[in-house]
Amino acid sequence: MEDQSSQEARWIAGVEPPSDMLTQSMTSIYETECREQPERLAQLLRAYEDDESITKEMDKVRQMSLSPGPMLWIGMGASYCSSVTGSSFLQSCGRSSFCVDASEWLHYSRQVWDQAAASVLLTTSGESAELVQLCQQSAHRPIALLCNNERSTCWSSTQIRLPILAGPEYGNATKTYTNATAACIVLASHMLGRTWQQDAERAIVAYSAALDKIFSLRSELERFCRGAANIELVGRGPAYGGAVMGALCIREMTGTRAAPHSGGGFRHGPLLDVNETHVAIILALGRGAELAVNLAHDCHARGGKVILVGTEERQPSERFLPITISAVPEPWEGITSVILPQALTLAMAEQFGAKLLPRFQYGVMKE
């Protein structure tokens, strides 16, 4: 850990936590942060609609995006997961765009960086070693930063900056993933010249209802998954970002092995070893929903257990647990897709304890 005695404390999100927070359990903190998501999401959407300083920054990104070449979304961990939705949305609207892992990009791809129209760098902390280097080495490049820490090194190193507005987060990425994903959707819509407010209003209503519903079912989810040797999360498009984030959440918080897959990637490989030891959480959301339902049937036929998250009512069975949520406009399934793994994670932590300890200050950020 860094020596804090010779410098100002590096509090998470640049905010000193209240004293009572320091004595709470990780499970309690995690649930609180999950429950805060609808309110934090609503605050972000209001700010991105009404705050003139934010809309001016988005105007700058839109202007950069008019240049030839692809749009890049660069992040790691939860930030990479949010990048999936921004990239997928632009691609589906005919704009060349890619999400890339920041560490891979830093060490292997900088030679082609100038071929991009512009880049959006995503980082919750603003202190991740790879993102700091990318920010500091790109003064002449068209980049924008999406960050949850306005006191961070990345924030001070860039000119075009957009806030995630999730507030401090001391456990696994919950609020920051949701808000960053929503910010990516809004920013991509702005690049495309599309209005987003009406879709966002529908999405936040559906998101809030789904969170309340699924978290009330979390004990049932945990019982269904208990004893599984493998938990695998499968999604397509924006929901693929939710699958990656969901697996990361389960692993970090509980120590349980979980792996994410795209729908096509799962069918052409991992499906072959599905048996009674497997639980597949399949996200039948968005334009790939029918393909996801077919995959769920095939997993079930091979003896696996399936949780299917979709928008249509289905009958449960001993090895099949359907969870129904309201449909949202594309690409807002990027945020609804992560609710079930968040709820499952909480139930597992309540049953067996959380493996991750709360973190209130940034330590050394290693590559």
Short mmCIF file of C-alpha atoms in Angstrom, two decimals:
data_model
loop_
_atom_site.label_atom_id
_atom_site.label_comp_id
_atom_site.label_asym_id
_atom_site.label_seq_id
_atom_site.Cartn_x
_atom_site.Cartn_y
_atom_site.Cartn_z
CA MET A 1 0.00 0.00 0.00
CA GLU A 2 1.08 3.57 -0.55
CA ASP A 3 2.45 5.62 2.34
CA GLN A 4 -0.42 7.97 3.13
CA SER A 5 1.49 9.90 5.80
CA SER A 6 3.29 12.17 3.33
CA GLN A 7 0.37 13.05 1.08
CA GLU A 8 -3.31 13.80 1.08
CA ALA A 9 -5.51 10.74 1.55
CA ARG A 10 -6.68 9.35 -1.78
CA TRP A 11 -10.31 8.67 -0.87
CA ILE A 12 -12.46 6.70 -3.30
CA ALA A 13 -14.06 9.19 -5.72
CA GLY A 14 -12.18 11.94 -3.88
CA VAL A 15 -14.69 11.94 -1.01
CA GLU A 16 -13.96 11.05 2.61
CA PRO A 17 -16.49 8.43 3.78
CA PRO A 18 -18.72 9.03 6.81
CA SER A 19 -17.38 7.39 9.96
CA ASP A 20 -20.29 4.95 10.27
CA MET A 21 -19.48 3.58 6.80
CA LEU A 22 -16.09 2.37 8.06
CA THR A 23 -17.69 -0.16 10.42
CA GLN A 24 -20.22 -1.66 8.00
CA SER A 25 -19.82 -5.13 6.53
CA MET A 26 -19.07 -5.58 2.85
CA THR A 27 -22.42 -7.30 2.36
CA SER A 28 -24.26 -4.33 3.85
CA ILE A 29 -22.27 -1.82 1.80
CA TYR A 30 -22.80 -3.82 -1.38
CA GLU A 31 -26.58 -3.98 -0.91
CA THR A 32 -26.74 -0.26 -0.18
CA GLU A 33 -24.80 0.55 -3.32
CA CYS A 34 -26.98 -1.75 -5.43
CA ARG A 35 -30.12 -0.09 -4.05
CA GLU A 36 -28.74 3.37 -4.84
CA GLN A 37 -28.50 2.62 -8.55
CA PRO A 38 -31.92 3.91 -9.71
CA GLU A 39 -31.46 7.23 -7.90
CA ARG A 40 -27.89 7.70 -9.15
CA LEU A 41 -28.98 6.79 -12.67
CA ALA A 42 -31.79 9.33 -12.58
CA GLN A 43 -29.38 12.01 -11.36
CA LEU A 44 -26.98 11.29 -14.21
CA LEU A 45 -29.70 11.47 -16.85
CA ARG A 46 -30.96 14.80 -15.50
CA ALA A 47 -27.44 16.20 -15.49
CA TYR A 48 -26.69 15.04 -19.03
CA GLU A 49 -29.89 16.69 -20.21
CA ASP A 50 -29.80 19.93 -18.23
CA ASP A 51 -26.20 20.74 -17.31
CA GLU A 52 -24.84 23.07 -19.97
CA SER A 53 -21.21 22.30 -19.09
CA ILE A 54 -21.82 18.60 -19.77
CA THR A 55 -23.67 19.18 -23.05
CA LYS A 56 -20.83 21.40 -24.23
CA GLU A 57 -18.37 18.59 -23.59
CA MET A 58 -20.61 16.17 -25.49
CA ASP A 59 -20.73 18.63 -28.39
CA LYS A 60 -16.94 18.49 -28.55
CA VAL A 61 -16.99 14.70 -28.68
CA ARG A 62 -19.62 14.75 -31.41
CA GLN A 63 -17.48 17.11 -33.47
CA MET A 64 -14.46 14.80 -33.08
CA SER A 65 -16.55 11.81 -34.08
CA LEU A 66 -17.20 13.35 -37.51
CA SER A 67 -13.61 12.64 -38.53
CA PRO A 68 -12.87 9.52 -40.62
CA GLY A 69 -11.94 6.35 -38.80
CA PRO A 70 -13.59 4.30 -36.06
CA MET A 71 -14.69 5.53 -32.66
CA LEU A 72 -12.85 3.77 -29.85
CA TRP A 73 -14.06 3.07 -26.30
CA ILE A 74 -11.13 2.20 -24.05
CA GLY A 75 -11.44 0.79 -20.52
CA MET A 76 -10.66 -2.08 -18.17
CA GLY A 77 -12.75 -4.16 -15.83
CA ALA A 78 -16.19 -2.67 -15.27
CA SER A 79 -15.29 0.28 -17.49
CA TYR A 80 -14.59 -2.08 -20.37
CA CYS A 81 -18.00 -3.68 -19.77
CA SER A 82 -19.66 -0.27 -20.11
CA SER A 83 -17.66 0.32 -23.28
CA VAL A 84 -19.32 -2.70 -24.89
CA THR A 85 -22.68 -0.93 -24.92
CA GLY A 86 -21.32 2.30 -26.41
CA SER A 87 -19.50 0.45 -29.16
CA SER A 88 -22.35 -1.96 -29.91
CA PHE A 89 -24.84 0.90 -30.17
CA LEU A 90 -22.75 2.90 -32.62
CA GLN A 91 -22.11 -0.19 -34.74
CA SER A 92 -25.81 -1.05 -34.87
CA CYS A 93 -26.48 2.48 -36.13
CA GLY A 94 -23.91 2.21 -38.92
CA ARG A 95 -20.96 3.98 -37.27
CA SER A 96 -17.69 2.03 -37.14
CA SER A 97 -16.78 1.63 -33.48
CA PHE A 98 -14.84 -0.75 -31.24
CA CYS A 99 -14.31 -1.30 -27.52
CA VAL A 100 -10.79 -2.26 -26.51
CA ASP A 101 -9.06 -3.30 -23.30
CA ALA A 102 -6.92 -0.43 -22.04
CA SER A 103 -3.97 -2.59 -21.04
CA GLU A 104 -3.84 -4.40 -24.37
CA TRP A 105 -4.21 -1.11 -26.20
CA LEU A 106 -1.41 0.53 -24.21
CA HIS A 107 1.13 -2.22 -24.78
CA TYR A 108 0.25 -3.47 -28.26
CA SER A 109 -1.88 -1.03 -30.24
CA ARG A 110 -0.74 2.56 -29.78
CA GLN A 111 0.93 2.45 -33.20
CA VAL A 112 -2.52 2.50 -34.86
CA TRP A 113 -4.19 4.92 -32.45
CA ASP A 114 -3.99 7.83 -34.89
CA GLN A 115 -6.18 5.89 -37.32
CA ALA A 116 -9.18 6.35 -34.99
CA ALA A 117 -11.53 9.31 -35.35
CA ALA A 118 -11.59 9.80 -31.58
CA SER A 119 -11.46 7.82 -28.36
CA VAL A 120 -13.50 7.76 -25.18
CA LEU A 121 -11.42 6.62 -22.21
CA LEU A 122 -13.43 5.16 -19.33
CA THR A 123 -12.15 4.83 -15.77
CA THR A 124 -14.00 4.79 -12.48
CA SER A 125 -11.04 5.77 -10.33
CA GLY A 126 -9.11 7.90 -12.79
CA GLU A 127 -6.01 6.36 -11.22
CA SER A 128 -5.63 3.01 -13.03
CA ALA A 129 -2.03 2.84 -14.20
CA GLU A 130 -2.84 2.03 -17.82
CA LEU A 131 -5.46 4.76 -18.16
CA VAL A 132 -3.16 7.30 -16.54
CA GLN A 133 -0.48 6.51 -19.11
CA LEU A 134 -2.93 6.69 -22.00
CA CYS A 135 -4.23 10.06 -20.82
CA GLN A 136 -0.76 11.49 -20.29
CA GLN A 137 0.53 10.25 -23.65
CA SER A 138 -2.35 11.49 -25.79
CA ALA A 139 -2.22 15.29 -25.49
CA HIS A 140 -2.22 15.64 -29.28
CA ARG A 141 -4.96 13.08 -29.89
CA PRO A 142 -8.74 13.57 -29.97
CA ILE A 143 -9.83 11.93 -26.71
CA ALA A 144 -12.53 12.37 -24.09
CA LEU A 145 -12.57 11.02 -20.55
CA LEU A 146 -15.52 9.45 -18.75
CA CYS A 147 -14.60 9.26 -15.06
CA ASN A 148 -16.12 9.03 -11.57
CA ASN A 149 -13.30 10.89 -9.79
CA GLU A 150 -12.92 14.58 -10.61
CA ARG A 151 -9.86 14.79 -8.36
CA SER A 152 -7.98 12.07 -10.21
CA THR A 153 -4.82 12.05 -12.28
CA CYS A 154 -6.73 11.18 -15.45
CA TRP A 155 -9.19 14.03 -14.91
CA SER A 156 -6.38 16.58 -14.54
CA SER A 157 -4.57 15.16 -17.58
CA THR A 158 -7.37 15.57 -20.13
CA GLN A 159 -9.26 18.48 -21.64
CA ILE A 160 -12.64 16.96 -22.54
CA ARG A 161 -14.16 15.35 -19.45
CA LEU A 162 -17.52 13.82 -18.60
CA PRO A 163 -18.54 12.74 -15.08
CA ILE A 164 -20.04 9.37 -14.19
CA LEU A 165 -21.81 10.89 -11.15
CA ALA A 166 -22.17 7.58 -9.30
CA GLY A 167 -20.78 8.82 -6.00
CA PRO A 168 -18.23 6.86 -3.94
CA GLU A 169 -18.33 3.10 -4.33
CA TYR A 170 -16.56 0.86 -1.84
CA GLY A 171 -17.34 -2.63 -3.13
CA ASN A 172 -17.72 -4.19 -6.54
CA ALA A 173 -18.69 -1.89 -9.39
CA THR A 174 -22.46 -1.47 -9.30
CA LYS A 175 -23.42 2.20 -9.50
CA THR A 176 -20.38 3.04 -11.58
CA TYR A 177 -21.12 0.34 -14.16
CA THR A 178 -24.75 1.37 -14.46
CA ASN A 179 -24.05 5.10 -14.69
CA ALA A 180 -21.08 4.70 -17.02
CA THR A 181 -23.12 2.49 -19.34
CA ALA A 182 -25.95 5.02 -19.38
CA ALA A 183 -23.45 7.82 -20.07
CA CYS A 184 -22.06 5.81 -22.99
CA ILE A 185 -25.56 5.45 -24.43
CA VAL A 186 -26.28 9.16 -24.08
CA LEU A 187 -22.92 10.14 -25.53
CA ALA A 188 -23.28 7.73 -28.47
CA SER A 189 -26.79 9.09 -29.11
CA HIS A 190 -25.37 12.61 -29.13
CA MET A 191 -22.70 11.60 -31.64
CA LEU A 192 -25.42 10.17 -33.87
CA GLY A 193 -27.66 13.22 -33.53
CA ARG A 194 -30.41 11.13 -31.95
CA THR A 195 -32.68 12.10 -29.09
CA TRP A 196 -32.38 9.78 -26.10
CA GLN A 197 -34.58 11.27 -23.38
CA GLN A 198 -37.79 9.35 -24.09
CA ASP A 199 -36.00 6.00 -24.30
CA ALA A 200 -34.13 6.83 -21.09
CA GLU A 201 -37.37 7.57 -19.26
CA ARG A 202 -38.79 4.19 -20.27
CA ALA A 203 -35.57 2.46 -19.36
CA ILE A 204 -35.29 3.89 -15.86
CA VAL A 205 -38.87 2.89 -15.00
CA ALA A 206 -38.26 -0.66 -16.21
CA TYR A 207 -34.85 -0.77 -14.54
CA SER A 208 -36.18 0.30 -11.14
CA ALA A 209 -39.03 -2.22 -11.29
CA ALA A 210 -36.70 -5.01 -12.37
CA LEU A 211 -34.23 -4.27 -9.59
CA ASP A 212 -36.94 -4.41 -6.92
CA LYS A 213 -38.42 -7.60 -8.37
CA ILE A 214 -35.20 -9.52 -8.89
CA PHE A 215 -33.64 -8.53 -5.56
CA SER A 216 -36.76 -9.82 -3.82
CA LEU A 217 -36.14 -13.19 -5.53
CA ARG A 218 -32.44 -13.36 -4.67
CA SER A 219 -32.74 -16.21 -2.16
CA GLU A 220 -34.51 -18.32 -4.77
CA LEU A 221 -31.74 -17.54 -7.25
CA GLU A 222 -29.05 -18.59 -4.77
CA ARG A 223 -30.79 -21.88 -3.96
CA PHE A 224 -31.15 -22.64 -7.67
CA CYS A 225 -27.42 -22.07 -8.24
CA ARG A 226 -26.10 -23.65 -5.04
CA GLY A 227 -23.60 -26.40 -5.62
CA ALA A 228 -22.92 -25.55 -9.26
CA ALA A 229 -19.38 -26.23 -10.41
CA ASN A 230 -19.72 -23.59 -13.10
CA ILE A 231 -21.85 -20.47 -13.41
CA GLU A 232 -21.75 -19.07 -16.91
CA LEU A 233 -23.32 -15.82 -18.08
CA VAL A 234 -24.31 -15.42 -21.70
CA GLY A 235 -25.42 -12.31 -23.56
CA ARG A 236 -25.33 -10.59 -26.93
CA GLY A 237 -24.79 -6.98 -27.92
CA PRO A 238 -25.25 -4.60 -24.98
CA ALA A 239 -26.25 -7.55 -22.80
CA TYR A 240 -22.84 -9.09 -23.45
CA GLY A 241 -21.38 -6.20 -21.46
CA GLY A 242 -23.84 -7.11 -18.70
CA ALA A 243 -22.70 -10.74 -18.84
CA VAL A 244 -19.03 -9.79 -18.46
CA MET A 245 -19.85 -7.37 -15.63
CA GLY A 246 -22.10 -9.94 -13.94
CA ALA A 247 -19.41 -12.61 -13.95
CA LEU A 248 -16.88 -10.12 -12.61
CA CYS A 249 -19.29 -9.18 -9.82
CA ILE A 250 -19.88 -12.78 -8.74
CA ARG A 251 -16.19 -13.66 -8.78
CA GLU A 252 -14.92 -10.56 -6.99
CA MET A 253 -17.55 -10.51 -4.28
CA THR A 254 -17.98 -14.22 -3.53
CA GLY A 255 -14.95 -16.05 -4.92
CA THR A 256 -17.28 -18.31 -6.93
CA ARG A 257 -16.05 -19.17 -10.40
CA ALA A 258 -18.17 -17.49 -13.05
CA ALA A 259 -17.39 -16.96 -16.72
CA PRO A 260 -18.96 -14.64 -19.34
CA HIS A 261 -19.61 -15.56 -22.96
CA SER A 262 -21.16 -14.06 -26.04
CA GLY A 263 -24.10 -16.07 -27.31
CA GLY A 264 -22.26 -17.25 -30.41
CA GLY A 265 -19.08 -17.89 -28.47
CA PHE A 266 -20.93 -20.09 -25.98
CA ARG A 267 -22.72 -22.10 -28.66
CA HIS A 268 -19.53 -22.83 -30.59
CA GLY A 269 -17.54 -24.34 -27.76
CA PRO A 270 -18.60 -24.22 -24.08
CA LEU A 271 -22.05 -25.62 -24.86
CA LEU A 272 -20.35 -28.94 -25.61
CA ASP A 273 -19.35 -29.54 -21.98
CA VAL A 274 -22.65 -28.48 -20.37
CA ASN A 275 -23.92 -31.08 -17.92
CA GLU A 276 -25.70 -31.27 -14.58
CA THR A 277 -22.87 -29.35 -12.86
CA HIS A 278 -23.55 -26.20 -14.90
CA VAL A 279 -25.79 -23.21 -14.33
CA ALA A 280 -26.15 -20.93 -17.33
CA ILE A 281 -27.59 -17.45 -16.80
CA ILE A 282 -28.78 -16.56 -20.28
CA LEU A 283 -29.82 -12.98 -21.05
CA ALA A 284 -32.60 -13.13 -23.66
CA LEU A 285 -32.73 -9.37 -24.11
CA GLY A 286 -32.69 -7.13 -27.17
CA ARG A 287 -32.52 -8.22 -30.79
CA GLY A 288 -30.74 -11.47 -29.90
CA ALA A 289 -33.49 -12.69 -27.58
CA GLU A 290 -34.75 -15.53 -29.77
CA LEU A 291 -31.25 -16.89 -30.25
CA ALA A 292 -30.78 -16.79 -26.47
CA VAL A 293 -33.99 -18.74 -25.88
CA ASN A 294 -32.85 -21.41 -28.34
CA LEU A 295 -29.53 -21.64 -26.53
CA ALA A 296 -31.33 -22.02 -23.20
CA HIS A 297 -33.30 -24.97 -24.60
CA ASP A 298 -30.09 -26.62 -25.78
CA CYS A 299 -28.37 -26.13 -22.40
CA HIS A 300 -31.37 -27.64 -20.67
CA ALA A 301 -31.41 -30.59 -23.10
CA ARG A 302 -27.80 -31.37 -22.16
CA GLY A 303 -28.74 -31.62 -18.47
CA GLY A 304 -27.68 -28.14 -17.38
CA LYS A 305 -29.66 -25.75 -15.21
CA VAL A 306 -30.74 -22.48 -16.81
CA ILE A 307 -31.82 -19.10 -15.51
CA LEU A 308 -33.38 -17.27 -18.45
CA VAL A 309 -33.78 -13.50 -18.13
CA GLY A 310 -36.27 -12.34 -20.73
CA THR A 311 -39.31 -10.24 -21.46
CA GLU A 312 -41.83 -13.08 -21.99
CA GLU A 313 -43.53 -15.20 -19.33
CA ARG A 314 -42.41 -18.85 -19.27
CA GLN A 315 -43.14 -21.83 -17.05
CA PRO A 316 -40.41 -22.86 -14.58
CA SER A 317 -39.27 -26.40 -13.98
CA GLU A 318 -36.75 -28.17 -11.75
CA ARG A 319 -33.80 -27.12 -13.92
CA PHE A 320 -35.28 -24.05 -15.58
CA LEU A 321 -35.91 -20.74 -13.81
CA PRO A 322 -37.34 -17.97 -16.00
CA ILE A 323 -37.15 -14.38 -14.74
CA THR A 324 -39.33 -11.89 -16.59
CA ILE A 325 -38.55 -8.18 -16.81
CA SER A 326 -39.97 -5.40 -18.96
CA ALA A 327 -38.46 -4.73 -22.35
CA VAL A 328 -36.40 -1.57 -22.75
CA PRO A 329 -35.41 0.31 -25.91
CA GLU A 330 -32.14 -0.82 -27.43
CA PRO A 331 -29.38 -0.48 -26.16
CA TRP A 332 -30.64 0.06 -22.58
CA GLU A 333 -30.53 -3.68 -21.93
CA GLY A 334 -26.90 -2.90 -21.19
CA ILE A 335 -28.05 -1.89 -17.70
CA THR A 336 -31.03 -4.21 -17.11
CA SER A 337 -28.90 -7.26 -17.99
CA VAL A 338 -26.69 -6.90 -14.92
CA ILE A 339 -29.42 -6.81 -12.27
CA LEU A 340 -29.80 -10.57 -11.87
CA PRO A 341 -26.11 -11.34 -11.31
CA GLN A 342 -25.98 -8.45 -8.84
CA ALA A 343 -28.91 -9.93 -6.91
CA LEU A 344 -27.41 -13.43 -7.01
CA THR A 345 -24.13 -12.02 -5.72
CA LEU A 346 -25.87 -10.38 -2.78
CA ALA A 347 -27.69 -13.60 -1.89
CA MET A 348 -24.46 -15.60 -2.02
CA ALA A 349 -22.71 -13.03 0.18
CA GLU A 350 -25.60 -13.13 2.65
CA GLN A 351 -25.45 -16.92 2.76
CA PHE A 352 -21.69 -17.51 2.83
CA GLY A 353 -20.09 -14.11 3.44
CA ALA A 354 -18.41 -11.67 1.08
CA LYS A 355 -14.82 -12.42 0.07
CA LEU A 356 -14.02 -8.83 -0.92
CA LEU A 357 -13.21 -6.27 1.77
CA PRO A 358 -14.45 -2.67 1.51
CA ARG A 359 -11.90 -0.28 0.06
CA PHE A 360 -12.05 3.38 1.11
CA GLN A 361 -8.79 4.67 -0.38
CA TYR A 362 -6.92 4.03 -3.59
CA GLY A 363 -3.76 2.00 -3.14
CA VAL A 364 -0.97 1.39 -5.61
CA MET A 365 -2.35 0.94 -9.13
CA LYS A 366 -0.22 -1.70 -10.86
CA GLU A 367 -0.25 -2.66 -14.52
#
